Short mmCIF file of C-alpha atoms in Angstrom, two decimals:
data_model
loop_
_atom_site.label_atom_id
_atom_site.label_comp_id
_atom_site.label_asym_id
_atom_site.label_seq_id
_atom_site.Cartn_x
_atom_site.Cartn_y
_atom_site.Cartn_z
CA ALA A 1 -160.20 -184.37 -95.67
CA GLN A 2 -156.68 -183.44 -94.92
CA SER A 3 -155.54 -180.36 -95.26
CA VAL A 4 -152.66 -177.91 -94.34
CA THR A 5 -152.45 -174.27 -94.69
CA GLN A 6 -149.26 -172.00 -94.64
CA LEU A 7 -149.33 -168.72 -94.25
CA GLY A 8 -147.38 -166.10 -95.44
CA SER A 9 -146.74 -166.92 -99.26
CA HIS A 10 -143.43 -165.00 -98.75
CA VAL A 11 -141.62 -164.42 -96.30
CA SER A 12 -137.74 -162.50 -96.54
CA VAL A 13 -134.73 -162.99 -94.36
CA SER A 14 -131.60 -161.12 -93.80
CA GLU A 15 -128.89 -163.88 -93.53
CA GLY A 16 -127.80 -165.26 -90.15
CA ALA A 17 -131.68 -164.40 -89.09
CA LEU A 18 -133.89 -166.92 -87.45
CA VAL A 19 -135.87 -168.73 -90.08
CA LEU A 20 -139.66 -169.39 -89.36
CA LEU A 21 -141.74 -170.94 -91.94
CA ARG A 22 -145.91 -172.02 -89.80
CA CYS A 23 -147.57 -174.73 -91.14
CA ASN A 24 -150.57 -175.88 -89.52
CA TYR A 25 -152.79 -179.10 -90.29
CA SER A 26 -156.45 -180.27 -90.85
CA SER A 27 -156.81 -184.39 -90.35
CA SER A 28 -158.87 -186.40 -87.90
CA VAL A 29 -156.51 -188.97 -87.04
CA PRO A 30 -152.51 -188.68 -86.26
CA PRO A 31 -151.16 -187.44 -88.73
CA TYR A 32 -147.74 -187.82 -91.06
CA LEU A 33 -146.43 -184.25 -91.99
CA PHE A 34 -143.17 -183.56 -94.75
CA TRP A 35 -141.56 -180.07 -95.53
CA TYR A 36 -140.44 -180.14 -99.04
CA VAL A 37 -138.04 -178.10 -100.22
CA GLN A 38 -138.08 -176.88 -104.35
CA TYR A 39 -135.33 -174.61 -105.68
CA PRO A 40 -136.25 -173.07 -109.24
CA ASN A 41 -136.21 -175.81 -111.93
CA GLN A 42 -135.86 -178.36 -109.91
CA GLY A 43 -138.28 -181.33 -107.87
CA LEU A 44 -139.32 -181.53 -104.48
CA GLN A 45 -136.18 -182.68 -102.23
CA LEU A 46 -137.56 -183.98 -98.69
CA LEU A 47 -136.52 -181.74 -95.45
CA LEU A 48 -137.97 -183.51 -92.69
CA LYS A 49 -141.19 -185.76 -91.71
CA TYR A 50 -142.73 -186.25 -88.63
CA THR A 51 -143.92 -190.09 -88.03
CA SER A 52 -145.33 -189.80 -84.68
CA ALA A 53 -142.01 -190.77 -82.88
CA ALA A 54 -140.74 -187.57 -81.61
CA THR A 55 -142.47 -184.02 -81.44
CA LEU A 56 -139.02 -182.19 -82.47
CA VAL A 57 -137.66 -183.24 -85.51
CA LYS A 58 -134.48 -182.21 -87.12
CA GLY A 59 -133.57 -182.71 -90.85
CA ILE A 60 -131.16 -181.54 -93.41
CA ASN A 61 -129.13 -178.66 -93.66
CA GLY A 62 -129.95 -177.43 -90.03
CA PHE A 63 -133.23 -176.91 -90.46
CA GLU A 64 -136.18 -178.70 -87.83
CA ALA A 65 -139.82 -178.72 -86.88
CA GLU A 66 -142.38 -179.26 -84.03
CA PHE A 67 -144.67 -180.96 -84.24
CA LYS A 68 -147.82 -179.59 -81.75
CA LYS A 69 -150.54 -181.27 -81.55
CA SER A 70 -152.83 -178.85 -79.34
CA GLU A 71 -152.10 -175.91 -81.93
CA THR A 72 -152.10 -178.50 -85.09
CA SER A 73 -149.05 -176.57 -86.85
CA PHE A 74 -145.52 -177.77 -87.48
CA HIS A 75 -143.60 -174.93 -88.15
CA LEU A 76 -139.77 -175.09 -89.82
CA THR A 77 -137.34 -173.39 -88.16
CA LYS A 78 -133.85 -172.33 -88.73
CA PRO A 79 -131.33 -170.99 -86.32
CA SER A 80 -129.48 -169.10 -89.02
CA ALA A 81 -130.63 -168.49 -92.71
CA HIS A 82 -127.62 -169.36 -95.09
CA MET A 83 -128.19 -167.92 -98.72
CA SER A 84 -128.18 -170.95 -100.16
CA ASP A 85 -131.68 -171.64 -98.17
CA ALA A 86 -133.33 -169.42 -100.57
CA ALA A 87 -135.99 -171.63 -101.82
CA GLU A 88 -140.15 -172.14 -101.90
CA TYR A 89 -141.16 -174.31 -98.67
CA PHE A 90 -143.82 -177.20 -99.27
CA CYS A 91 -145.50 -178.35 -95.68
CA ALA A 92 -147.65 -181.82 -96.64
CA VAL A 93 -149.90 -183.63 -94.86
CA SER A 94 -149.99 -188.02 -96.09
CA ASP A 95 -153.52 -188.65 -96.65
CA LEU A 96 -154.59 -192.56 -96.36
CA GLY A 97 -157.47 -191.99 -97.88
CA GLY A 98 -160.17 -194.92 -98.24
CA GLY A 99 -157.82 -198.39 -97.56
CA SER A 100 -154.41 -198.75 -98.07
CA ASN A 101 -154.23 -195.76 -100.49
CA TYR A 102 -151.88 -192.67 -100.08
CA LYS A 103 -151.38 -189.36 -101.78
CA LEU A 104 -150.23 -186.16 -100.20
CA THR A 105 -152.08 -182.99 -99.81
CA PHE A 106 -149.45 -180.09 -99.64
CA GLY A 107 -150.01 -176.87 -98.80
CA LYS A 108 -149.73 -173.78 -101.10
CA GLY A 109 -146.14 -173.27 -99.85
CA THR A 110 -143.27 -170.17 -98.63
CA LEU A 111 -141.12 -168.43 -100.51
CA LEU A 112 -138.11 -167.84 -98.65
CA THR A 113 -135.92 -164.93 -99.69
CA VAL A 114 -132.75 -164.46 -98.36
CA ASN A 115 -130.64 -160.95 -98.18
CA PRO A 116 -127.27 -160.11 -97.77
CA LYS B 1 -128.82 -194.98 -106.83
CA ALA B 2 -129.87 -193.51 -109.19
CA GLY B 3 -133.38 -190.58 -107.89
CA VAL B 4 -136.32 -189.98 -110.21
CA THR B 5 -135.61 -189.95 -113.94
CA GLN B 6 -138.66 -188.03 -116.03
CA THR B 7 -138.63 -187.95 -119.53
CA PRO B 8 -138.98 -185.42 -121.30
CA ARG B 9 -138.06 -182.32 -119.51
CA TYR B 10 -140.13 -179.58 -121.55
CA LEU B 11 -142.20 -180.17 -123.90
CA ILE B 12 -144.70 -177.65 -126.52
CA LYS B 13 -147.84 -178.67 -127.22
CA THR B 14 -150.59 -177.03 -129.33
CA ARG B 15 -153.80 -176.63 -127.72
CA GLY B 16 -156.16 -180.61 -128.62
CA GLN B 17 -153.17 -182.57 -129.03
CA GLN B 18 -152.21 -184.91 -126.42
CA VAL B 19 -149.34 -185.64 -124.55
CA THR B 20 -147.43 -188.67 -122.60
CA LEU B 21 -144.68 -188.19 -119.96
CA SER B 22 -142.15 -190.68 -118.86
CA CYS B 23 -141.54 -191.78 -115.18
CA SER B 24 -138.49 -194.22 -114.05
CA PRO B 25 -138.73 -194.26 -110.31
CA ILE B 26 -135.52 -195.21 -107.57
CA SER B 27 -134.46 -198.87 -108.13
CA GLY B 28 -136.73 -201.18 -105.69
CA HIS B 29 -139.47 -198.29 -105.56
CA ARG B 30 -142.37 -199.54 -106.75
CA SER B 31 -145.13 -197.10 -105.65
CA VAL B 32 -145.18 -194.23 -107.55
CA SER B 33 -147.45 -191.19 -108.13
CA TRP B 34 -147.26 -187.88 -109.82
CA TYR B 35 -148.85 -184.39 -109.25
CA GLN B 36 -149.25 -181.40 -110.71
CA GLN B 37 -147.98 -177.99 -109.93
CA THR B 38 -149.34 -174.53 -111.56
CA PRO B 39 -148.62 -171.28 -110.05
CA GLY B 40 -152.81 -171.35 -108.87
CA GLN B 41 -153.38 -174.28 -107.56
CA GLY B 42 -150.20 -175.45 -106.11
CA LEU B 43 -149.59 -178.67 -105.73
CA GLN B 44 -152.33 -181.71 -106.36
CA PHE B 45 -152.44 -184.91 -106.70
CA LEU B 46 -153.24 -186.54 -110.32
CA PHE B 47 -152.58 -190.57 -109.21
CA GLU B 48 -150.77 -193.79 -107.60
CA TYR B 49 -149.60 -196.74 -109.13
CA PHE B 50 -148.48 -199.30 -106.83
CA SER B 51 -147.73 -202.67 -108.83
CA GLU B 52 -148.86 -201.71 -111.97
CA THR B 53 -152.09 -200.82 -110.44
CA GLN B 54 -154.14 -197.35 -110.21
CA ARG B 55 -154.87 -197.02 -106.23
CA ASN B 56 -155.53 -193.86 -105.90
CA LYS B 57 -156.47 -190.70 -107.82
CA GLY B 58 -156.77 -187.15 -107.31
CA ASN B 59 -160.02 -184.69 -108.70
CA PHE B 60 -158.93 -184.73 -112.56
CA PRO B 61 -161.02 -184.97 -115.52
CA GLY B 62 -160.47 -188.37 -117.33
CA ARG B 63 -158.57 -186.58 -120.12
CA PHE B 64 -156.27 -187.45 -117.30
CA SER B 65 -154.84 -190.99 -117.45
CA GLY B 66 -151.88 -192.61 -116.15
CA ARG B 67 -150.16 -196.62 -116.41
CA GLN B 68 -147.55 -197.95 -114.78
CA PHE B 69 -145.57 -201.36 -116.14
CA SER B 70 -144.34 -204.21 -114.63
CA ASN B 71 -140.92 -202.65 -114.21
CA SER B 72 -142.70 -199.96 -111.83
CA ARG B 73 -142.39 -197.05 -114.71
CA SER B 74 -144.79 -195.21 -115.27
CA GLU B 75 -146.40 -192.80 -117.90
CA MET B 76 -148.73 -190.29 -117.83
CA ASN B 77 -151.24 -189.25 -120.41
CA VAL B 78 -153.09 -186.10 -120.80
CA SER B 79 -155.89 -185.68 -124.38
CA THR B 80 -157.05 -183.16 -126.02
CA LEU B 81 -154.74 -180.51 -124.33
CA GLU B 82 -156.26 -177.65 -122.87
CA LEU B 83 -154.36 -174.31 -121.94
CA GLY B 84 -155.04 -174.88 -118.80
CA ASP B 85 -153.02 -177.71 -118.29
CA SER B 86 -149.71 -175.76 -118.97
CA ALA B 87 -147.11 -177.19 -115.88
CA LEU B 88 -145.03 -178.53 -113.68
CA TYR B 89 -145.81 -182.32 -113.59
CA LEU B 90 -144.19 -184.19 -110.91
CA CYS B 91 -143.26 -187.98 -110.44
CA ALA B 92 -143.04 -189.12 -106.96
CA SER B 93 -141.91 -192.67 -105.66
CA SER B 94 -141.60 -194.62 -102.71
CA LEU B 95 -141.10 -197.89 -101.43
CA SER B 96 -143.48 -200.58 -101.33
CA PRO B 97 -145.81 -200.24 -99.02
CA GLY B 98 -145.61 -202.63 -96.34
CA LEU B 99 -147.33 -202.24 -93.84
CA ALA B 100 -151.37 -201.65 -93.76
CA GLY B 101 -152.55 -198.35 -92.31
CA GLY B 102 -149.91 -195.63 -90.77
CA GLY B 103 -146.30 -198.01 -91.99
CA ARG B 104 -147.19 -196.70 -95.41
CA GLY B 105 -148.05 -193.07 -94.91
CA ALA B 106 -144.45 -192.71 -93.74
CA ASN B 107 -143.13 -193.56 -96.67
CA GLU B 108 -140.95 -190.85 -97.68
CA GLN B 109 -141.60 -189.81 -101.42
CA PHE B 110 -139.04 -189.18 -103.52
CA PHE B 111 -139.59 -186.17 -106.33
CA GLY B 112 -138.03 -186.14 -109.70
CA PRO B 113 -137.51 -182.95 -111.84
CA GLY B 114 -140.65 -182.88 -113.28
CA THR B 115 -141.92 -182.26 -117.00
CA ARG B 116 -142.21 -178.50 -118.19
CA LEU B 117 -145.61 -178.63 -120.49
CA THR B 118 -146.18 -175.29 -121.97
CA VAL B 119 -149.64 -175.72 -124.08
CA LEU B 120 -150.21 -173.31 -126.95
#
């Protein structure tokens, strides 16, 4: 079974500082990896996804992530944090299960706080 | 194009009751998945439907069930509610799987705003 570990349930940064949210995955086959963001009282919105093309993936709102197979990591970064980035972030791996079954396995999430 | 819609947005029930939640996917999307989100367990996969057939099921008791209609709309039902069923229930839709295996796994899932269920 595939799994995702997000290091740090809460990350706090100052506005304008680098954002780094860590995600490590476990998978026996090449995975598809996703980062989602959830604002209070809302559903999840896709930030970016890795589907075995370029290892550096650019997403919305200035976020990007780099797939590193040797480290089984898919960390999310943003050069300069904005107050509007405050939200909870989830890393997920797609699980093909048996046959053509499909589901997402999520990490526990990282709450990002941005201080003025 | 309208996004995924879920109704109702908020629901309060008492233990022992049953509840039905509804999800309308994005037009053209034929796959619908359901997830439960709680502070303790995080986001957990419930089940996925495609073409009115359940294709995958998570590790939840039989009290949790679902179905999908010919127009791809989906409902999930929870019977004999327990306090621990209090959660945000999220529905997600994605394009129909055009390719077997990996191609389908790359499909993005679009999430609705969720239904907040409180069991008293």
